[in-house]
PDB file of C-alpha atoms in Angstrom:
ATOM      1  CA  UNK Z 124      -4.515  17.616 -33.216  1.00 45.00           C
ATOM      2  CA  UNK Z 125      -4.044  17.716 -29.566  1.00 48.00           C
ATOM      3  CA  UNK Z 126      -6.332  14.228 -27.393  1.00 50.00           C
ATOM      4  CA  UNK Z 127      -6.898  14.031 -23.583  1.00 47.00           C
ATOM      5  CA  UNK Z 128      -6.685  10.670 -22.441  1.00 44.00           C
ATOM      6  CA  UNK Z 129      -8.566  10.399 -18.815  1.00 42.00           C
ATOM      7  CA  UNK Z 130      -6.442   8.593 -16.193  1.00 39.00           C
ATOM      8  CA  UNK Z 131      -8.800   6.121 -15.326  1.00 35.00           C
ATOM      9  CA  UNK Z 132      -8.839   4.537 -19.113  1.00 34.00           C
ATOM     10  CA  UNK Z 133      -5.466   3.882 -19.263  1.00 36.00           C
ATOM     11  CA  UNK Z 134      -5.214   0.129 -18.792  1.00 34.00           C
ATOM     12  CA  UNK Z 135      -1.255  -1.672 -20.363  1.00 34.00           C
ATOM     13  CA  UNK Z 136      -1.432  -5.564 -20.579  1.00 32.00           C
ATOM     14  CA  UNK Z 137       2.080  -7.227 -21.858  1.00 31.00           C
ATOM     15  CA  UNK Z 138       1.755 -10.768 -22.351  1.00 33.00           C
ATOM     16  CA  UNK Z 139       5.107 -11.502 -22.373  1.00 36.00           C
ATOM     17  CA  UNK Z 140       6.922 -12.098 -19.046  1.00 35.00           C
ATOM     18  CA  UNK Z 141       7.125 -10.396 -17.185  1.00 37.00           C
ATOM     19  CA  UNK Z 142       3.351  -9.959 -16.854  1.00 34.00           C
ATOM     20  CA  UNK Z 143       2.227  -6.408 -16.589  1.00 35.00           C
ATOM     21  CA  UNK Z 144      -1.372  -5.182 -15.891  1.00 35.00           C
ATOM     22  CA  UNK Z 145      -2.531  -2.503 -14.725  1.00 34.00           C
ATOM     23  CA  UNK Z 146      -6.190  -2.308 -13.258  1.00 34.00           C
ATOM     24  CA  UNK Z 147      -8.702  -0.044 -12.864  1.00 35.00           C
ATOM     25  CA  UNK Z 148     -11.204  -1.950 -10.035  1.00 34.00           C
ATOM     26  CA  UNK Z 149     -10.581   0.107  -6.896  1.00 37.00           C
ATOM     27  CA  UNK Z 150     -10.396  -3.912  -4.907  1.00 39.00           C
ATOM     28  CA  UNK Z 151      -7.395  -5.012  -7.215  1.00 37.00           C
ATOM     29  CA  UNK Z 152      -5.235  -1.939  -6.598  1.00 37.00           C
ATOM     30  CA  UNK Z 153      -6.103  -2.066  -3.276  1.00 41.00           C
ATOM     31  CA  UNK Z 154      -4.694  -5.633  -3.271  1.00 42.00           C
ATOM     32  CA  UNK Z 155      -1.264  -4.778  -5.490  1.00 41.00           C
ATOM     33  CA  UNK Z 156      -0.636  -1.946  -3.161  1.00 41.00           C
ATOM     34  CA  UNK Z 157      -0.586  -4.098  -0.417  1.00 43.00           C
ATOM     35  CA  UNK Z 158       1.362  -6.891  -2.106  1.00 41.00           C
ATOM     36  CA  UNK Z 159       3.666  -4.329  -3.583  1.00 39.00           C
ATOM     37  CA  UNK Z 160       4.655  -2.842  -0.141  1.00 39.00           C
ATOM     38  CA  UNK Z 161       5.483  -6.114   1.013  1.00 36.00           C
ATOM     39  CA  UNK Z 162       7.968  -7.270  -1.872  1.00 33.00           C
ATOM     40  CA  UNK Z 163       9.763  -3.589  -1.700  1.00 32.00           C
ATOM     41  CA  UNK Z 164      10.118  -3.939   1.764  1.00 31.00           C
ATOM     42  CA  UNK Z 165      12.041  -7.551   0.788  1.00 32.00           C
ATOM     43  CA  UNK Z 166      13.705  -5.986  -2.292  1.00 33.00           C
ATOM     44  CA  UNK Z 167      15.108  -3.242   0.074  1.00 33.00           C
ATOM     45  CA  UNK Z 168      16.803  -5.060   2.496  1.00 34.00           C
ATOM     46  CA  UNK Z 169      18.935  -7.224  -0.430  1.00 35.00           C
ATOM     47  CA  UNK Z 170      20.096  -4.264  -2.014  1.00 40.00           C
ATOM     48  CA  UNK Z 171      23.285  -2.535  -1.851  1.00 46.00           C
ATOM     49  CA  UNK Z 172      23.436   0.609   0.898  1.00 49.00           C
ATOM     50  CA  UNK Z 173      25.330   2.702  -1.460  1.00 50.00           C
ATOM     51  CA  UNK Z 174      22.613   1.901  -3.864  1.00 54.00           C
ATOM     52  CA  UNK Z 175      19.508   2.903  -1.432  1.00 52.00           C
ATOM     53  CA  UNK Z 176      21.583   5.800  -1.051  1.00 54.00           C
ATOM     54  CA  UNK Z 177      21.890   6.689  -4.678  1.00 55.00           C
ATOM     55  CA  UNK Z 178      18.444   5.814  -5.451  1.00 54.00           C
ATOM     56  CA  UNK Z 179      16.734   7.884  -2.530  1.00 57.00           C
ATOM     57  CA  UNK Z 180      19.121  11.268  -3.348  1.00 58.00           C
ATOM     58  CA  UNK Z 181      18.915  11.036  -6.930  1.00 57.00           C
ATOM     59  CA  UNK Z 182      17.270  14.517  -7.106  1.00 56.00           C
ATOM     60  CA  UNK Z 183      19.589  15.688  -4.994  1.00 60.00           C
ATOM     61  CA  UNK Z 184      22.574  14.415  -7.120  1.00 60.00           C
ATOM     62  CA  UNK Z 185      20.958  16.129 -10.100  1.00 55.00           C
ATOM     63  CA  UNK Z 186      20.119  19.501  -8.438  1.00 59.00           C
ATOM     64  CA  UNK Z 187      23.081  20.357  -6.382  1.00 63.00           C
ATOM     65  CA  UNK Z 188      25.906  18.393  -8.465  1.00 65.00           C
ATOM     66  CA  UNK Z 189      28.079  15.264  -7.854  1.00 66.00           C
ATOM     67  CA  UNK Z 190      29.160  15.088  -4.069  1.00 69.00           C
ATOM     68  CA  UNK Z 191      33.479  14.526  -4.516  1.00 74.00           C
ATOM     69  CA  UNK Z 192      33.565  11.788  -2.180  1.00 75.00           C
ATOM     70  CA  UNK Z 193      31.038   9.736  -4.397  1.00 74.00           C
ATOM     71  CA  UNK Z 194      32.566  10.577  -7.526  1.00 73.00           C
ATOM     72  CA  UNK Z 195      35.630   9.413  -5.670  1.00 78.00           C
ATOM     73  CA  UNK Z 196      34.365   6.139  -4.889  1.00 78.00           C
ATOM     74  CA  UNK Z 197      32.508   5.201  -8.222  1.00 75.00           C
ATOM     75  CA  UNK Z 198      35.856   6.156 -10.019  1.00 76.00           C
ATOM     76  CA  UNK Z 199      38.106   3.609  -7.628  1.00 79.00           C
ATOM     77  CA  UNK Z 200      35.381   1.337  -8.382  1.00 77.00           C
ATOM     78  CA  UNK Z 201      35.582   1.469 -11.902  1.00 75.00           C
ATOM     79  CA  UNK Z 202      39.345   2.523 -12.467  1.00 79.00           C
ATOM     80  CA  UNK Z 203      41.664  -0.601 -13.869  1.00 81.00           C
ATOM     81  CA  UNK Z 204      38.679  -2.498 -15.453  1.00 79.00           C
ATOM     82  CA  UNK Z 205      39.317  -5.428 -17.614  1.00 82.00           C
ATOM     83  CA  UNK Z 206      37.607  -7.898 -19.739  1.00 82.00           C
ATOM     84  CA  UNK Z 207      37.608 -11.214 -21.556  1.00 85.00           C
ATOM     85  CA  UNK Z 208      34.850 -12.164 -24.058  1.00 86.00           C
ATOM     86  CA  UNK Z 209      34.586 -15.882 -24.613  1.00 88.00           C
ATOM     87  CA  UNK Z 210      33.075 -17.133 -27.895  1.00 88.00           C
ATOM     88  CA  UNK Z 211      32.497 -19.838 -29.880  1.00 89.00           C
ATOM     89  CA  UNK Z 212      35.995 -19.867 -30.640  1.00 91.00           C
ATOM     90  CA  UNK Z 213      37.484 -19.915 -26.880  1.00 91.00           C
ATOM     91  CA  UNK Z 214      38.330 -16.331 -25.397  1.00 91.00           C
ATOM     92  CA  UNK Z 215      39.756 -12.953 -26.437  1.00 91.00           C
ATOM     93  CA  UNK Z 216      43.044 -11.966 -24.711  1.00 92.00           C
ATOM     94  CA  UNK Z 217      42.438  -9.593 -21.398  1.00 90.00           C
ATOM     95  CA  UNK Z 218      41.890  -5.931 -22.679  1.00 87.00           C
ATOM     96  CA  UNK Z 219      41.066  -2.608 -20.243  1.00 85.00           C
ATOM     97  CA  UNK Z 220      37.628  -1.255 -20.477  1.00 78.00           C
ATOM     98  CA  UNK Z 221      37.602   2.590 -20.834  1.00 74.00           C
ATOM     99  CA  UNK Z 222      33.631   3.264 -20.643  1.00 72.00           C
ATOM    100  CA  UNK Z 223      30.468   0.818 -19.462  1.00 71.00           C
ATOM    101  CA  UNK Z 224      29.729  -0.578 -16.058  1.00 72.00           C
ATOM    102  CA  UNK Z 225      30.307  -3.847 -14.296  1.00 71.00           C
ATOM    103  CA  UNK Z 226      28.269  -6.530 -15.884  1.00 72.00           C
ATOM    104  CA  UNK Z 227      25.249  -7.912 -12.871  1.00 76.00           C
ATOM    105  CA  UNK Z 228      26.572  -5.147 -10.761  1.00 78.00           C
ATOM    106  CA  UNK Z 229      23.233  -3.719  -8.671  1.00 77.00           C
ATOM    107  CA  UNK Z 230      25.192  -0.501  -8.847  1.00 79.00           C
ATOM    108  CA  UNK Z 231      24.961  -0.361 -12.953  1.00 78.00           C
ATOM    109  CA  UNK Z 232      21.094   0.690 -13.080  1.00 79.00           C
ATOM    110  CA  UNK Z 233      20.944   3.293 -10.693  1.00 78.00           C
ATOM    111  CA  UNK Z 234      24.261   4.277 -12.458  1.00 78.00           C
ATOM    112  CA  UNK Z 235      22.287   4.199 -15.906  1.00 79.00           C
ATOM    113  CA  UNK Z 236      18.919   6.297 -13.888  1.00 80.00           C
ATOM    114  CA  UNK Z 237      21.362   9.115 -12.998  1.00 79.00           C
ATOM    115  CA  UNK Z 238      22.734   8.980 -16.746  1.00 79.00           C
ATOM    116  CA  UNK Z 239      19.295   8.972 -18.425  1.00 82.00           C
ATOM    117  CA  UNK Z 240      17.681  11.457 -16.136  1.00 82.00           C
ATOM    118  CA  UNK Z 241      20.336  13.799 -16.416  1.00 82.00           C
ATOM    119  CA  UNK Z 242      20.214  13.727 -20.487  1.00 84.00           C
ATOM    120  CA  UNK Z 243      16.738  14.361 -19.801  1.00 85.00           C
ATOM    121  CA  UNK Z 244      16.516  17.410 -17.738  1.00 85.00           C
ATOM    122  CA  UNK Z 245      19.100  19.240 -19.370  1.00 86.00           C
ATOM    123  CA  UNK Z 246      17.215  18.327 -22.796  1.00 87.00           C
ATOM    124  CA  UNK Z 247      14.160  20.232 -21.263  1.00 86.00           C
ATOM    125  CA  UNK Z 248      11.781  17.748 -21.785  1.00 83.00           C
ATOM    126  CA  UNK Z 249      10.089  18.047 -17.987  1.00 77.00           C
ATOM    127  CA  UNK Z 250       9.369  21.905 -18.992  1.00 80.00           C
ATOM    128  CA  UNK Z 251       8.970  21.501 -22.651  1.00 79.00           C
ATOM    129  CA  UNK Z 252       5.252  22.265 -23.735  1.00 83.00           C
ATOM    130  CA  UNK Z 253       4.853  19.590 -26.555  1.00 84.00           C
ATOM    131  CA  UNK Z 254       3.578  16.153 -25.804  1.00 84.00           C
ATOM    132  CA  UNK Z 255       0.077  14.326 -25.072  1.00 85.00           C
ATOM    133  CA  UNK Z 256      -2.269  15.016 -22.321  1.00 83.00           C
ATOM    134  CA  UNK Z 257      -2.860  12.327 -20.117  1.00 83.00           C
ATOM    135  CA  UNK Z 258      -5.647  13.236 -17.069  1.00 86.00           C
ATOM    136  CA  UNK Z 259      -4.729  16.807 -17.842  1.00 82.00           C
ATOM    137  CA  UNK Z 260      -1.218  16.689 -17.358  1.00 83.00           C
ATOM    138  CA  UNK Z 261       1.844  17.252 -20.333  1.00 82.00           C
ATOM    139  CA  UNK Z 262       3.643  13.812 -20.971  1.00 85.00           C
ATOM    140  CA  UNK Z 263       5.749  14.069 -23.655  1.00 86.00           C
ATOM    141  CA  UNK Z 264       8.082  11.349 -21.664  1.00 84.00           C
ATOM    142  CA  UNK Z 265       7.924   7.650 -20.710  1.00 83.00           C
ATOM    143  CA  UNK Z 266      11.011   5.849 -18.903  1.00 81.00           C
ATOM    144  CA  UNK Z 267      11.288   2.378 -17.912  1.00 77.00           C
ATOM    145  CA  UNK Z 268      14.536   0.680 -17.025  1.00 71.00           C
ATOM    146  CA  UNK Z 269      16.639   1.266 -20.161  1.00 72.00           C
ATOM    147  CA  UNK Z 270      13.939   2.023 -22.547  1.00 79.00           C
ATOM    148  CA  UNK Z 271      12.653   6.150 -22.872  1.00 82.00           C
ATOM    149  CA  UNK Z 272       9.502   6.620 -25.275  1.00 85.00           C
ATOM    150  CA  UNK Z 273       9.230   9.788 -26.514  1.00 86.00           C
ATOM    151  CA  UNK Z 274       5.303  10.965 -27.545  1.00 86.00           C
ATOM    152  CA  UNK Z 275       4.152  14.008 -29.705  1.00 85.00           C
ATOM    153  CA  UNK Z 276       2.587  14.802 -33.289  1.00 84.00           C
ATOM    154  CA  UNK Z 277       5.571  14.515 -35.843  1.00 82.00           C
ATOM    155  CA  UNK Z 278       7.092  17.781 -35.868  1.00 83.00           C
ATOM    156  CA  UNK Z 279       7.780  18.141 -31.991  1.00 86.00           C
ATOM    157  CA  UNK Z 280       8.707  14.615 -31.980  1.00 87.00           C
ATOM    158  CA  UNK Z 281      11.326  15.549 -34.400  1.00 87.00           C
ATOM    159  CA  UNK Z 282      12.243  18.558 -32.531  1.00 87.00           C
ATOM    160  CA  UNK Z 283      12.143  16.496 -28.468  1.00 87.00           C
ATOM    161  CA  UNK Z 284      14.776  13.819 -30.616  1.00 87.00           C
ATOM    162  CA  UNK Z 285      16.982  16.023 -31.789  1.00 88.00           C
ATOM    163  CA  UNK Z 286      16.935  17.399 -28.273  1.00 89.00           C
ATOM    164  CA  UNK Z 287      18.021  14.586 -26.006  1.00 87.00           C
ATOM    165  CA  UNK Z 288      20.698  13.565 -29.280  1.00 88.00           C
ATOM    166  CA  UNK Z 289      22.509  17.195 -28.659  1.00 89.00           C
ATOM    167  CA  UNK Z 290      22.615  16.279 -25.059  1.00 87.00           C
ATOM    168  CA  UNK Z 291      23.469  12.893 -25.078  1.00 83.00           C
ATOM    169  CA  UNK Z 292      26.189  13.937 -27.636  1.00 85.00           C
ATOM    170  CA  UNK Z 293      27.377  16.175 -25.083  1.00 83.00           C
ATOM    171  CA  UNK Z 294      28.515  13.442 -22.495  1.00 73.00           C
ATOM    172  CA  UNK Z 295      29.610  10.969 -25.199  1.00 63.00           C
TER     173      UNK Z 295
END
């Protein structure tokens, strides 16, 4: 059994911090759009160039391949990594790192984006046909930071799964 949901009825509340809402008065949105353009405007200029970089030619990166010099760069970044996990106890003896990103690195979730979003689009879920319609568009997708929900009836939510595992497996 296939729903529409219209657009305009959509409304998320989280109470846990970070507070989420979305509205649907045409005044409030007016006012988070305005207060949104000024704290990206102040996020922007704190972040990392290579970042901004990564984050504005992300569909690039996925459409025409990794550019050499980047891979370059990220892999002189991350070659010779080590670690030391403190417990308890006291702390572990130095040991290299052969997968994973730098821990509060700004670089890490963009690094994760390109990851996810790859798995993604070679999984076929952007073209795939199965999902829930949402103001008369396909979703069968939801991503946020680290977390990817994944929405149809039963047996094409077994089928999307078993989709993004076979790619994911791929680059394991």
């Amino acid at each position: 059994m296939k729903r529409e949901l219209p657009l305009f009825k959509l409304a998320v509340e989280k109470a846990e911090e970070p507070e989420i809402k979305l509205s649907t008065s045409v005044g409030s949105l007016k006012k988070q759009e305005s207060s949104l353009k000024t704290s990206t405007s102040a996020l922007l200029t704190m972040i990392n160039p290579l970042t901004v970089w990564i984050t504005t030619n992300c569909g690039k990166f996925l459409r025409d391949g990794k550019p050499d010099h980047l891979t370059c760069l990220l892999r002189n970044l991350y070659a010779g990594q080590e670690a030391i996990v403190r417990t308890g106890h006291g702390t572990t003896d130095w040991f290299q790192m052969g997968k994973g990103v730098h821990q509060g690195c700004i670089l890490s979730p963009c690094l994760f984006n390109l990851y996810s979003e790859y798995i993604i689009r070679n999984a076929g879920l952007d073209e795939a046909q199965v999902g829930i319609k949402i103001a008369g568009k396909n979703m069968n997708n939801l991503r946020y930071a680290g977390d990817t929900n994944l929405m149809a009836e039963s047996e094409e939510l077994k089928s999307l799964l078993m989709q993004v595992k076979e790619e994911s497996e791929k680059l394991a």
